[in-house]
Amino acid sequence: MQTLFFALIITIAAGTGLFAQSGPQGGRIVPSAEGDSAIADRYIQWAEQQIKAGQWAKARNALERAADYADVSSDVSYLLALARFNTNENRGSVLQAVEKAIRTGRWNRYGEAEARLLEARQLIAMRRYSAALDSLAVFQPVAVETADAAMLRLTALKGLVNNTAVFYSIEFRRRMVEAMNRYPRDTRAPRLLFDYANYAYADGRKPNNDDIAIIEFALERLPFLLPADPELAWIAAPFINDIENARQTLADYRAGSSKPNPASLVPALNLGLLDDIDAVEELFAPSAENAAVIDKDIAVNLWKLLRSEEGRDHMARKLQAFSGTITEDEDHDGYHESRVVYKQGVLEEYHFDADQDRFEDVAIIFNSGNPQWARMPALQAVVFWESYPSVQRTVLENGLYLPAPGGFRFAPLGFIELCASETTPGLLYPQREPLQQNITKRMLASSAVSIQQPSMEFAGGIEHVYLENGIPVNAEVILENKTVSFTEFENGRPVTQWLDLDLDGRMETVRRFRRNFFIGNSALNWDELQGRLSGSDFRQLLESSESDWNGDGKFESREEYREDGSVVNKWNPIN
């Protein structure tokens, strides 16, 4: 989909002497009698100059520093959102800035209309289609309807229809006809229409008579739209009933393009414009500009159309030697959720972004084609496999969980074979297992034999909790290779703890814990207890603490901790 709205046209305000030589990137603008609004505008002018020069990162950095002025200028936050978008920041941060701009409501150079369009595009990319429609509904009262808004609305409706919200199909058709009539030379609406129909066929849904009527309407206009958007030739080819017309239209596009879209290979092979070998060679043709990137659906669909075993064998051999990236767009919304990196046909990396917010949900690194470790930033977890799917250790937040050998299995990926021939194996391709995407403390603790985590009481110390069947048995804290705390548990609850609080090598303090822990009049079970405690800091459960500071076998001090929160101190004089 074209995005005319996002081709930002910047008008540079005239003026000299606005900044020191280093500009805002060298430090904040010095406040002056001009006031905050004027200072904000100077930041914006400098950022616009950088954007015009293609220096989006410099503009973003300056605008981040201008955040102090976001309350007096919506333009600061809007331009920051645009800069974050164009420097591939995660979409959540883009939405945060654009929503700030809308809330502030103090516009000068830009306006809420532009902000609503930027917001809607991010929401669509993240599959939050209903929210995007809500944003676009607000757009109309603040601005005259535009082609950009109409196309974004169509995209959101298409997303809802493709995600089984059949109710929206009527609205999608109505809006499609409206857009094609109102903007007859805008090629984005026909693109969306053909893409919608292609996905419907791929998903096993045949377009109904109303869809077919709109498609025929678009095909009538196709000759007039091709000069503006030649790629409509291959997008529309599957819907042109006259085979010779479809073949000629596609042939003209491919002959007139120095680098035809790889997706055009599928209809070109289907219509006989290429033979098997030529089609495979073009798919894997090296690019002098970028590392090889192949779309999984294009590869699979091309393989299905190969007519000869020679062609299938040729493609299988190409995949066996493939170095580059294979991307996958599972829901055909124009944004790939996963990418897989290969070197000479061997898996090296797998990356997955479930909600397409540019913030990866999981990244898995392979060694000789076998999963070695996975990083899940949203969960603050790193998993290390001993022999996939058996986990060797897991880091979750600040804890290190160690299961028994083979005691914990975590398999976020399954594997299929792509494009095999009768004589040549296909490419091993990872697919995520939807029911194996999450890891929790409870899951890890239930299979762990020990947990290591920073001590809550001894700075720099590491606490080792030893478990049986997920229940703590005892724990010790190691500080500088010395045990400074040891705790015994019964039924998962701490009973007695010995500590070396003065770090002299002797455990002079003994703590005892309440056997039952109450909130109000209700006793907590182990899971509830863990949920209310911070880490493994059981000091909230203390009943008493006694210390023998001089080592004579007698306790010189004693504290009793009552359930109402009060503490009773008792002292025995040291003789």
Coordinates of C-alpha atoms in Angstrom, one line a residue:
M1 CA 0.0 0.0 0.0
Q2 CA 1.3 3.4 -0.9
T3 CA 1.6 5.8 1.9
L4 CA 1.4 9.3 0.4
F5 CA 0.6 10.7 3.8
F6 CA 3.9 9.6 5.2
A7 CA 5.9 11.5 2.5
L8 CA 6.4 14.4 4.9
I9 CA 6.7 17.8 3.2
I10 CA 8.6 20.1 5.4
T11 CA 8.5 23.9 5.0
I12 CA 11.5 25.4 6.5
A13 CA 10.9 28.6 8.4
A14 CA 13.2 31.5 7.5
G15 CA 15.6 32.9 10.0
T16 CA 19.2 32.9 11.1
G17 CA 21.2 32.6 14.3
L18 CA 18.7 30.2 15.9
F19 CA 21.2 27.8 17.2
A20 CA 24.8 27.6 18.3
Q21 CA 27.0 25.8 15.7
S22 CA 26.6 22.4 17.3
G23 CA 22.7 22.6 17.2
P24 CA 20.4 21.0 19.7
Q25 CA 22.3 17.7 19.5
G26 CA 25.2 19.4 21.4
G27 CA 23.0 20.3 24.3
R28 CA 19.8 22.0 25.3
I29 CA 18.8 25.3 23.8
V30 CA 19.6 28.0 26.4
P31 CA 16.3 29.4 27.8
S32 CA 15.7 33.0 26.9
A33 CA 13.0 35.6 27.3
E34 CA 11.2 34.1 24.3
G35 CA 9.3 31.6 26.5
D36 CA 8.9 27.9 26.3
S37 CA 6.7 28.0 23.1
A38 CA 9.4 29.9 21.2
I39 CA 12.1 27.5 22.4
A40 CA 10.0 24.5 21.4
D41 CA 9.6 26.0 17.9
R42 CA 13.3 26.5 17.6
Y43 CA 13.8 22.8 18.3
I44 CA 11.2 21.9 15.7
Q45 CA 12.8 24.1 13.1
W46 CA 16.2 22.5 13.6
A47 CA 14.6 19.0 13.6
E48 CA 12.8 19.8 10.3
Q49 CA 16.1 20.8 8.7
Q50 CA 17.6 17.4 9.7
I51 CA 14.5 15.6 8.4
K52 CA 14.8 17.4 5.1
A53 CA 18.4 16.2 4.9
G54 CA 17.4 12.7 5.7
Q55 CA 19.0 12.7 9.1
W56 CA 16.1 11.2 11.0
A57 CA 18.2 9.9 13.9
K58 CA 19.6 13.4 14.6
A59 CA 16.1 14.9 14.5
R60 CA 14.9 12.2 16.9
N61 CA 17.7 12.8 19.4
A62 CA 17.1 16.5 19.4
L63 CA 13.3 16.0 19.9
E64 CA 13.9 13.6 22.7
R65 CA 15.8 16.4 24.5
A66 CA 13.0 18.8 23.7
A67 CA 10.5 16.6 25.7
D68 CA 10.5 19.3 28.5
Y69 CA 8.5 21.5 26.1
A70 CA 6.0 18.9 25.0
D71 CA 3.4 20.4 27.3
V72 CA 3.4 23.7 25.4
S73 CA 3.7 22.3 21.9
S74 CA 2.0 19.3 20.4
D75 CA 4.3 19.7 17.4
V76 CA 7.3 18.5 19.5
S77 CA 5.6 15.2 20.4
Y78 CA 4.1 14.7 16.9
L79 CA 7.4 15.2 15.1
L80 CA 9.1 13.0 17.7
A81 CA 6.6 10.2 16.9
L82 CA 7.3 10.6 13.2
A83 CA 11.1 10.5 13.8
R84 CA 10.7 7.4 16.0
F85 CA 8.6 5.8 13.2
N86 CA 11.2 6.6 10.6
T87 CA 14.1 5.3 12.7
N88 CA 12.3 1.9 13.3
E89 CA 11.7 2.5 17.0
N90 CA 9.1 0.2 18.4
R91 CA 5.5 1.2 17.6
G92 CA 4.6 1.5 21.3
S93 CA 7.0 4.4 21.6
V94 CA 5.6 6.0 18.4
L95 CA 2.0 5.8 19.8
Q96 CA 3.2 7.1 23.2
A97 CA 4.5 10.3 21.5
V98 CA 1.6 10.8 19.1
E99 CA -1.0 10.3 21.9
K100 CA 0.9 12.9 24.0
A101 CA 0.6 15.3 21.1
I102 CA -3.1 14.7 20.8
R103 CA -3.7 15.1 24.6
T104 CA -1.8 18.3 24.7
G105 CA -3.8 19.9 21.9
R106 CA -1.5 22.9 21.3
W107 CA -0.7 22.9 17.6
N108 CA 1.3 25.4 15.5
R109 CA 2.9 23.8 12.4
Y110 CA 1.0 20.6 12.3
G111 CA -2.4 19.5 13.6
E112 CA -4.5 16.7 15.1
A113 CA -5.4 15.4 11.7
E114 CA -1.8 14.4 10.8
A115 CA -1.5 12.9 14.3
R116 CA -4.6 10.8 13.9
L117 CA -3.4 9.4 10.6
L118 CA 0.0 8.4 12.1
E119 CA -1.8 6.9 15.1
A120 CA -4.1 4.9 12.9
R121 CA -1.2 3.5 10.8
Q122 CA 0.6 2.2 13.9
L123 CA -2.6 0.6 15.3
I124 CA -3.2 -1.1 11.9
A125 CA 0.3 -2.5 11.8
M126 CA -0.2 -3.9 15.4
R127 CA -3.6 -5.4 14.3
R128 CA -5.6 -3.1 16.5
Y129 CA -8.0 -2.5 13.7
S130 CA -11.0 -1.4 15.8
A131 CA -8.9 1.1 17.6
A132 CA -7.6 2.4 14.3
L133 CA -11.2 2.9 13.1
D134 CA -12.0 4.8 16.3
S135 CA -9.0 7.1 15.7
L136 CA -10.1 7.6 12.1
A137 CA -13.7 8.4 13.2
V138 CA -12.2 11.2 15.3
F139 CA -10.2 12.4 12.2
Q140 CA -13.3 13.4 10.3
P141 CA -14.6 16.1 12.8
V142 CA -11.1 17.7 12.9
A143 CA -10.3 17.6 9.1
V144 CA -11.9 17.2 5.7
E145 CA -11.8 13.5 4.6
T146 CA -8.7 12.7 2.6
A147 CA -7.6 9.8 0.4
D148 CA -5.0 8.9 3.1
A149 CA -7.7 8.5 5.7
A150 CA -10.0 6.6 3.4
M151 CA -7.2 4.1 2.5
L152 CA -6.3 3.6 6.1
R153 CA -9.9 2.9 7.0
L154 CA -10.1 0.4 4.2
T155 CA -6.9 -1.3 5.4
A156 CA -8.4 -1.6 9.0
L157 CA -11.7 -3.0 7.6
K158 CA -9.8 -5.5 5.5
G159 CA -7.9 -6.6 8.6
L160 CA -11.1 -7.1 10.5
V161 CA -12.6 -9.1 7.6
N162 CA -9.5 -11.3 7.3
N163 CA -9.6 -12.0 11.0
T164 CA -13.0 -13.6 10.6
A165 CA -15.1 -10.5 11.6
V166 CA -17.5 -11.2 8.7
F167 CA -19.8 -8.4 9.9
Y168 CA -17.3 -5.9 8.6
S169 CA -17.3 -7.3 5.0
I170 CA -20.4 -5.3 4.1
E171 CA -18.8 -2.1 5.4
F172 CA -15.5 -3.0 3.6
R173 CA -17.3 -3.4 0.3
R174 CA -19.3 -0.1 0.8
R175 CA -16.1 1.8 1.7
M176 CA -14.2 0.2 -1.2
V177 CA -16.8 1.4 -3.8
E178 CA -16.9 4.8 -2.1
A179 CA -13.1 5.2 -2.3
M180 CA -12.9 4.0 -5.9
N181 CA -15.5 6.5 -6.9
R182 CA -14.2 9.4 -4.8
Y183 CA -10.5 8.8 -5.7
P184 CA -10.7 7.1 -9.1
R185 CA -7.0 7.4 -10.0
D186 CA -5.7 6.4 -6.5
T187 CA -4.2 2.9 -7.0
R188 CA -4.2 2.0 -3.3
A189 CA -7.9 1.0 -3.2
P190 CA -7.5 -1.5 -6.1
R191 CA -4.4 -2.9 -4.5
L192 CA -6.3 -3.4 -1.2
L193 CA -9.1 -5.0 -3.1
F194 CA -7.0 -7.5 -5.0
D195 CA -5.0 -8.3 -1.9
Y196 CA -8.2 -8.9 0.0
A197 CA -9.4 -11.3 -2.7
N198 CA -6.1 -13.1 -3.0
Y199 CA -6.0 -13.8 0.8
A200 CA -9.7 -14.9 0.7
Y201 CA -8.8 -17.5 -1.9
A202 CA -5.6 -18.6 0.0
D203 CA -7.7 -18.9 3.2
G204 CA -10.3 -21.1 1.5
R205 CA -12.9 -18.3 1.2
K206 CA -14.3 -17.6 -2.2
P207 CA -15.3 -14.0 -2.9
N208 CA -19.0 -13.7 -3.2
N209 CA -21.0 -12.0 -6.0
D210 CA -20.6 -8.5 -4.5
D211 CA -16.9 -9.0 -4.2
I212 CA -16.7 -10.2 -7.8
A213 CA -18.7 -7.2 -9.1
I214 CA -16.2 -4.8 -7.4
I215 CA -13.3 -6.7 -8.7
E216 CA -14.7 -6.4 -12.3
F217 CA -15.2 -2.7 -11.7
A218 CA -11.5 -2.4 -10.7
L219 CA -10.4 -4.5 -13.7
E220 CA -12.2 -2.1 -16.1
R221 CA -10.0 0.7 -14.8
L222 CA -6.8 -1.3 -14.7
P223 CA -5.4 -0.1 -18.1
F224 CA -5.8 3.5 -16.9
L225 CA -4.1 2.8 -13.5
L226 CA -1.1 0.8 -14.7
P227 CA 1.0 3.8 -15.8
A228 CA 0.8 5.2 -12.2
D229 CA 1.3 1.8 -10.6
P230 CA 2.7 -0.8 -13.0
E231 CA 2.8 -3.5 -10.2
L232 CA -1.0 -3.7 -10.4
A233 CA -0.3 -5.9 -13.4
W234 CA 0.9 -8.9 -11.3
I235 CA -1.4 -8.1 -8.4
A236 CA -4.5 -8.2 -10.7
A237 CA -3.3 -11.0 -13.0
P238 CA -5.1 -13.9 -11.2
F239 CA -8.4 -12.1 -11.7
I240 CA -8.2 -11.3 -15.4
N241 CA -10.4 -13.9 -17.1
D242 CA -8.8 -13.5 -20.5
I243 CA -5.6 -15.5 -20.2
E244 CA -3.9 -13.9 -23.2
N245 CA -4.7 -10.4 -21.8
A246 CA -3.4 -11.5 -18.3
R247 CA -0.3 -12.9 -19.9
Q248 CA 0.4 -9.8 -22.0
T249 CA -0.3 -7.4 -19.2
L250 CA 2.1 -9.3 -16.9
A251 CA 4.7 -9.6 -19.7
D252 CA 4.7 -5.9 -20.3
Y253 CA 5.2 -5.2 -16.6
R254 CA 8.1 -7.6 -16.3
A255 CA 9.7 -6.3 -19.5
G256 CA 9.4 -2.7 -18.4
S257 CA 10.8 -3.3 -14.9
S258 CA 14.5 -3.4 -14.2
K259 CA 13.8 -5.4 -11.1
P260 CA 10.3 -7.1 -11.1
N261 CA 8.7 -7.7 -7.7
P262 CA 9.6 -11.3 -6.6
A263 CA 5.9 -11.9 -6.0
S264 CA 5.3 -11.5 -9.8
L265 CA 7.2 -14.8 -10.3
V266 CA 4.2 -16.8 -9.1
P267 CA 1.7 -15.5 -11.7
A268 CA 4.5 -15.4 -14.4
L269 CA 5.2 -19.1 -13.9
N270 CA 1.5 -19.9 -13.8
L271 CA 0.9 -18.1 -17.1
G272 CA 3.8 -19.7 -18.8
L273 CA 6.0 -16.6 -19.1
L274 CA 8.9 -18.5 -17.4
D275 CA 9.9 -22.2 -17.3
D276 CA 10.7 -23.9 -14.0
I277 CA 14.5 -23.4 -14.0
D278 CA 14.3 -19.7 -15.0
A279 CA 11.7 -19.1 -12.2
V280 CA 13.9 -20.7 -9.6
E281 CA 17.0 -18.9 -10.8
E282 CA 15.2 -15.5 -10.6
L283 CA 13.9 -16.3 -7.1
F284 CA 17.4 -16.9 -5.8
A285 CA 19.2 -14.3 -8.0
P286 CA 21.9 -12.5 -5.9
S287 CA 21.3 -8.9 -5.1
A288 CA 24.3 -6.5 -5.1
E289 CA 22.4 -4.1 -2.8
N290 CA 21.1 -6.3 0.1
A291 CA 21.5 -9.7 1.6
A292 CA 19.2 -12.3 0.1
V293 CA 15.6 -12.0 1.5
I294 CA 12.9 -14.4 0.4
D295 CA 9.2 -14.5 1.3
K296 CA 8.1 -17.9 2.5
D297 CA 4.8 -17.8 0.8
I298 CA 6.3 -16.8 -2.6
A299 CA 8.8 -19.7 -2.3
V300 CA 6.1 -22.3 -1.4
N301 CA 3.6 -21.1 -4.0
L302 CA 6.3 -21.1 -6.7
W303 CA 7.3 -24.6 -5.7
K304 CA 3.7 -25.8 -5.9
L305 CA 3.6 -24.6 -9.6
L306 CA 6.8 -26.2 -10.7
R307 CA 5.9 -28.6 -13.4
S308 CA 8.9 -30.9 -13.6
E309 CA 10.9 -32.9 -11.1
E310 CA 14.0 -31.3 -12.5
G311 CA 12.6 -27.9 -11.4
R312 CA 11.7 -29.1 -7.9
D313 CA 15.1 -30.7 -7.5
H314 CA 16.8 -27.5 -8.7
M315 CA 14.8 -25.5 -6.1
A316 CA 15.6 -28.0 -3.3
R317 CA 19.3 -27.7 -4.0
K318 CA 19.1 -23.9 -4.1
L319 CA 17.5 -24.0 -0.6
Q320 CA 20.0 -26.4 0.7
A321 CA 22.8 -23.9 -0.1
F322 CA 20.7 -20.8 0.8
S323 CA 22.3 -18.0 2.8
G324 CA 20.1 -15.1 3.8
T325 CA 16.7 -14.5 5.4
I326 CA 13.3 -16.0 4.9
T327 CA 10.4 -13.8 6.1
E328 CA 6.8 -14.9 6.8
D329 CA 3.6 -12.8 6.9
E330 CA 1.1 -15.3 8.3
D331 CA -2.0 -13.1 8.0
H332 CA -1.0 -11.4 4.8
D333 CA -1.4 -7.9 6.2
G334 CA 1.8 -6.6 4.7
Y335 CA 3.9 -6.9 7.8
H336 CA 6.0 -10.1 8.4
E337 CA 5.9 -11.5 11.9
S338 CA 8.9 -13.8 11.7
R339 CA 12.2 -14.0 10.0
V340 CA 14.6 -16.9 9.8
V341 CA 18.3 -16.5 9.0
Y342 CA 20.2 -19.3 7.2
K343 CA 23.8 -19.8 6.2
Q344 CA 24.4 -22.4 3.6
G345 CA 21.0 -23.9 4.3
V346 CA 21.6 -24.2 8.0
L347 CA 19.5 -22.4 10.6
E348 CA 21.2 -19.6 12.4
E349 CA 18.5 -17.3 13.9
Y350 CA 14.8 -17.1 14.4
H351 CA 13.0 -13.9 15.3
F352 CA 9.3 -13.4 16.0
D353 CA 7.2 -10.3 16.7
A354 CA 3.6 -11.4 17.5
D355 CA 1.9 -8.1 17.4
Q356 CA 4.2 -6.5 14.8
D357 CA 5.1 -3.6 17.2
R358 CA 8.8 -3.8 16.2
F359 CA 9.6 -5.3 19.7
E360 CA 10.5 -8.9 19.4
D361 CA 8.7 -11.5 21.5
V362 CA 11.4 -14.1 21.0
A363 CA 14.8 -14.4 19.3
I364 CA 16.3 -17.9 19.1
I365 CA 20.0 -18.6 18.2
F366 CA 21.0 -21.9 16.7
N367 CA 24.3 -23.8 16.6
S368 CA 24.7 -26.2 13.7
G369 CA 21.0 -26.0 13.1
N370 CA 20.0 -26.8 16.7
P371 CA 18.4 -24.3 19.1
Q372 CA 21.0 -23.1 21.6
W373 CA 19.3 -20.3 23.5
A374 CA 16.4 -17.9 23.3
R375 CA 15.8 -14.4 24.4
M376 CA 12.3 -13.2 25.3
P377 CA 12.6 -9.5 26.1
A378 CA 9.0 -9.0 27.1
L379 CA 9.3 -11.7 29.8
Q380 CA 12.8 -10.7 30.7
A381 CA 13.8 -14.3 30.1
V382 CA 16.7 -16.1 28.5
V383 CA 16.5 -19.9 28.0
F384 CA 19.5 -22.1 27.4
W385 CA 18.9 -25.6 26.0
E386 CA 21.1 -28.6 26.7
S387 CA 19.6 -30.7 24.0
Y388 CA 16.4 -29.1 22.5
P389 CA 13.8 -29.1 23.9
S390 CA 15.4 -30.1 27.2
V391 CA 16.4 -26.9 29.1
Q392 CA 19.8 -26.6 30.8
R393 CA 19.1 -23.3 32.6
T394 CA 16.8 -20.3 32.5
V395 CA 17.3 -16.7 33.5
L396 CA 14.0 -15.0 34.4
E397 CA 14.2 -11.4 35.7
N398 CA 17.0 -11.7 38.4
G399 CA 16.7 -15.5 39.0
L400 CA 18.7 -18.4 37.5
Y401 CA 16.6 -21.6 37.4
L402 CA 18.4 -24.9 37.1
P403 CA 16.3 -28.0 36.4
A404 CA 17.5 -31.6 36.7
P405 CA 18.9 -33.1 33.4
G406 CA 15.9 -33.5 31.1
G407 CA 13.6 -32.2 33.9
F408 CA 12.2 -29.2 32.0
R409 CA 11.2 -29.2 28.3
F410 CA 10.4 -26.0 26.5
A411 CA 9.7 -26.2 22.8
P412 CA 8.5 -22.8 21.3
L413 CA 9.4 -24.1 17.8
G414 CA 8.4 -27.1 15.7
F415 CA 10.0 -27.8 12.4
I416 CA 8.8 -28.6 8.9
E417 CA 10.5 -29.4 5.6
L418 CA 10.1 -26.9 2.8
C419 CA 10.1 -27.7 -0.9
A420 CA 11.6 -31.1 -1.0
S421 CA 12.0 -33.1 -4.2
E422 CA 11.9 -36.8 -4.7
T423 CA 15.7 -36.9 -4.5
T424 CA 16.7 -33.9 -2.5
P425 CA 15.7 -33.0 1.1
G426 CA 13.9 -29.7 1.6
L427 CA 14.9 -26.8 3.9
L428 CA 14.3 -27.3 7.6
Y429 CA 12.0 -24.4 8.6
P430 CA 10.9 -23.5 12.1
Q431 CA 7.3 -22.8 13.0
R432 CA 6.2 -21.5 16.4
E433 CA 4.1 -23.7 18.6
P434 CA 1.3 -21.4 19.9
L435 CA 0.9 -23.3 23.2
Q436 CA 4.6 -23.2 24.0
Q437 CA 5.2 -19.4 24.0
N438 CA 5.2 -18.5 27.7
I439 CA 7.4 -19.1 30.7
T440 CA 6.5 -18.2 34.3
K441 CA 8.2 -18.4 37.6
R442 CA 5.8 -21.1 38.7
M443 CA 6.7 -23.3 35.7
L444 CA 10.4 -22.9 36.3
A445 CA 10.2 -23.4 40.0
S446 CA 8.1 -26.6 39.7
S447 CA 10.9 -28.3 37.7
A448 CA 14.0 -26.6 39.2
V449 CA 16.4 -28.3 41.6
S450 CA 17.9 -25.0 42.5
I451 CA 17.3 -21.3 42.0
Q452 CA 20.0 -18.7 42.2
Q453 CA 19.2 -15.0 42.7
P454 CA 20.7 -11.9 44.3
S455 CA 20.4 -11.8 48.0
M456 CA 17.8 -9.4 49.4
E457 CA 19.8 -8.9 52.6
F458 CA 23.5 -9.2 51.7
A459 CA 24.6 -6.8 49.0
G460 CA 26.6 -8.7 46.4
G461 CA 25.6 -12.1 47.8
I462 CA 23.9 -14.9 45.8
E463 CA 21.1 -16.9 47.3
H464 CA 20.9 -20.6 46.4
V465 CA 17.5 -22.1 47.0
Y466 CA 17.3 -25.9 46.8
L467 CA 14.0 -27.5 45.9
E468 CA 12.3 -30.9 45.7
N469 CA 9.2 -31.1 43.5
G470 CA 9.2 -27.4 43.3
I471 CA 9.1 -26.9 47.1
P472 CA 12.0 -25.2 48.9
V473 CA 14.0 -27.5 51.2
N474 CA 16.8 -25.1 52.3
A475 CA 18.6 -22.0 51.1
E476 CA 22.0 -20.5 51.6
V477 CA 23.6 -17.1 50.7
I478 CA 27.1 -17.1 49.4
L479 CA 29.1 -13.9 49.7
E480 CA 32.8 -13.8 48.6
N481 CA 32.9 -17.6 48.7
K482 CA 31.6 -17.7 52.3
T483 CA 28.2 -18.9 53.5
V484 CA 26.6 -16.0 55.4
S485 CA 23.1 -17.3 55.7
F486 CA 21.4 -20.7 55.9
T487 CA 17.7 -21.3 56.0
E488 CA 15.7 -24.5 56.7
F489 CA 12.2 -25.0 55.3
E490 CA 9.3 -27.3 56.1
N491 CA 6.6 -27.8 53.5
G492 CA 8.0 -24.9 51.6
R493 CA 7.9 -22.4 54.4
P494 CA 11.0 -21.0 56.2
V495 CA 11.4 -22.3 59.7
T496 CA 14.9 -21.3 61.0
Q497 CA 17.6 -19.1 59.6
W498 CA 21.2 -18.8 60.8
L499 CA 23.1 -15.6 59.7
D500 CA 26.5 -14.0 59.9
L501 CA 25.4 -10.4 60.0
D502 CA 28.8 -9.0 61.0
L503 CA 30.6 -11.1 58.4
D504 CA 33.2 -12.4 60.9
G505 CA 32.8 -16.0 59.8
R506 CA 30.5 -17.0 62.6
M507 CA 26.7 -17.2 62.4
E508 CA 25.8 -15.3 65.5
T509 CA 22.1 -14.7 64.7
V510 CA 19.2 -17.1 64.7
R511 CA 15.8 -16.2 63.2
R512 CA 12.6 -18.2 63.6
F513 CA 9.6 -17.7 61.4
R514 CA 5.9 -18.0 62.1
R515 CA 4.4 -21.3 60.9
N516 CA 1.3 -19.6 59.6
F517 CA 1.1 -16.3 57.8
F518 CA -2.2 -14.4 57.9
I519 CA -3.7 -11.5 56.0
G520 CA -6.5 -10.4 58.2
N521 CA -8.1 -13.6 59.4
S522 CA -7.1 -15.7 56.4
A523 CA -4.1 -18.0 56.2
L524 CA -2.1 -17.9 53.0
N525 CA -1.1 -21.1 51.1
W526 CA 2.4 -21.3 49.5
D527 CA 1.5 -19.8 46.1
E528 CA -0.2 -16.9 47.8
L529 CA 2.7 -16.5 50.1
Q530 CA 5.2 -16.3 47.3
G531 CA 3.0 -13.8 45.5
R532 CA 3.0 -11.4 48.5
L533 CA 6.7 -11.6 49.3
S534 CA 9.4 -9.8 47.4
G535 CA 11.7 -12.4 45.9
S536 CA 12.7 -14.7 48.7
D537 CA 12.8 -12.1 51.4
F538 CA 11.1 -13.9 54.3
R539 CA 11.7 -11.2 56.9
Q540 CA 8.0 -10.3 56.6
L541 CA 7.4 -13.7 58.3
L542 CA 9.7 -13.2 61.2
E543 CA 8.6 -14.3 64.7
S544 CA 11.8 -13.8 66.5
S545 CA 15.5 -13.0 66.1
E546 CA 18.3 -13.7 68.6
S547 CA 22.0 -12.8 68.4
D548 CA 25.1 -14.0 70.2
W549 CA 27.6 -11.2 69.3
N550 CA 30.5 -12.3 71.5
G551 CA 30.4 -16.0 70.9
D552 CA 29.9 -17.1 74.5
G553 CA 26.8 -19.2 73.7
K554 CA 24.4 -16.7 75.1
F555 CA 22.1 -14.4 73.2
E556 CA 22.7 -10.8 74.1
S557 CA 19.7 -9.4 72.1
R558 CA 16.3 -10.7 71.1
E559 CA 13.6 -9.1 68.9
E560 CA 10.0 -10.4 68.9
Y561 CA 8.0 -9.5 65.8
R562 CA 4.2 -9.3 66.5
E563 CA 1.6 -9.8 63.8
D564 CA 0.4 -6.2 64.3
G565 CA 3.7 -5.0 63.1
S566 CA 5.2 -4.0 66.4
V567 CA 8.6 -5.2 67.6
V568 CA 9.6 -6.0 71.2
N569 CA 13.4 -5.6 71.9
K570 CA 15.1 -7.5 74.8
W571 CA 18.7 -7.1 75.8
N572 CA 20.9 -9.2 78.0
P573 CA 24.0 -7.3 79.3
I574 CA 27.4 -8.6 78.2
N575 CA 29.5 -9.7 81.1

